[in-house]
Amino acid sequence: MSKIALIHTTSVTVDSLKKLIKKQKSEIEIINIVDDSILPQLISNNADITQVEDRVKYYIETAVKQGADLVLSACSSIGEIFEQENKKYKIPIMRIDSAMAEKAVDTAGTIGVAATLETTLKPSTELIKKIAADINKDIEIKTVLADSAYQKLMEGNEKQHDRLLADKLKQLAAEVEIVVLAQASMARAVSVLPVEMRDKFLTSPESGIKKAINNIS
């Protein structure tokens, strides 16, 4: 039986990602490692991932020792660490937003990046720029931050999170060809957008999980 380890920085993504994995391949065993102290630390230290790097590397190593066939980051803010660690292990060490970023670059020249956490905007934007540079494609990126939506999510007010985020997403969508949602926790807000707009938004959970499963199938 294949085994995927997910490393989360919030408990919000645990159930939703488990459902996605089981929907695509029910027999996969799932390991969840959650450290909800990482994001508050990144928020307070201006997104200095060097301060959480050793901890994240330890979680990756732990997942590998538990027999994971693939380790996946559920948080874009620490995705860069997974890219670095991928060179050290025989199994894939992946970031969940890589498939989404690849699709954005492949399909659009003007790309919007939306986040509810400032710590996620830079790594998500840098990932898209790197992918574009690798294929020598010129792109334009516009960003939007909906930090008030994140606060509502942490308070447990999911409906208010979705409404506040959807308002920002509509504004950004009017200025670009496609919009990337930088955090897995944001995907839920797409369902409250008008149906005719939804194809303009890319979310990381479904594409990231699909890419992960393909890597171990």
Short mmCIF file of C-alpha atoms in Angstrom, two decimals, residues 114-116 144-146 148-149 160-170 181 185-190 192-193:
data_model
loop_
_atom_site.label_atom_id
_atom_site.label_comp_id
_atom_site.label_asym_id
_atom_site.label_seq_id
_atom_site.Cartn_x
_atom_site.Cartn_y
_atom_site.Cartn_z
CA ALA A 114 -4.00 35.95 -4.16
CA ALA A 115 -3.19 35.14 -0.54
CA THR A 116 -4.70 35.63 2.88
CA VAL A 144 -3.67 40.82 -3.75
CA LEU A 145 -3.70 40.20 0.01
CA ALA A 146 -6.93 39.40 1.87
CA SER A 148 -8.87 40.01 7.05
CA ALA A 149 -10.20 36.76 5.54
CA GLN A 160 -17.09 35.30 6.43
CA HIS A 161 -13.65 34.13 5.26
CA ASP A 162 -15.14 32.98 1.97
CA ARG A 163 -17.10 36.20 1.43
CA LEU A 164 -14.19 38.54 2.17
CA LEU A 165 -11.83 36.49 0.01
CA ALA A 166 -14.31 36.20 -2.86
CA ASP A 167 -14.62 39.99 -3.02
CA LYS A 168 -10.84 40.33 -3.44
CA LEU A 169 -10.71 37.52 -5.98
CA LYS A 170 -13.34 39.15 -8.18
CA LEU A 181 -4.81 30.93 -4.90
CA SER A 185 -7.03 26.79 2.75
CA MET A 186 -8.33 29.33 0.21
CA ALA A 187 -9.77 26.79 -2.22
CA ARG A 188 -13.11 26.67 -0.42
CA ALA A 189 -13.87 30.29 -1.39
CA VAL A 190 -14.10 29.45 -5.09
CA VAL A 192 -19.08 31.06 -3.56
CA LEU A 193 -17.94 32.80 -6.75
#
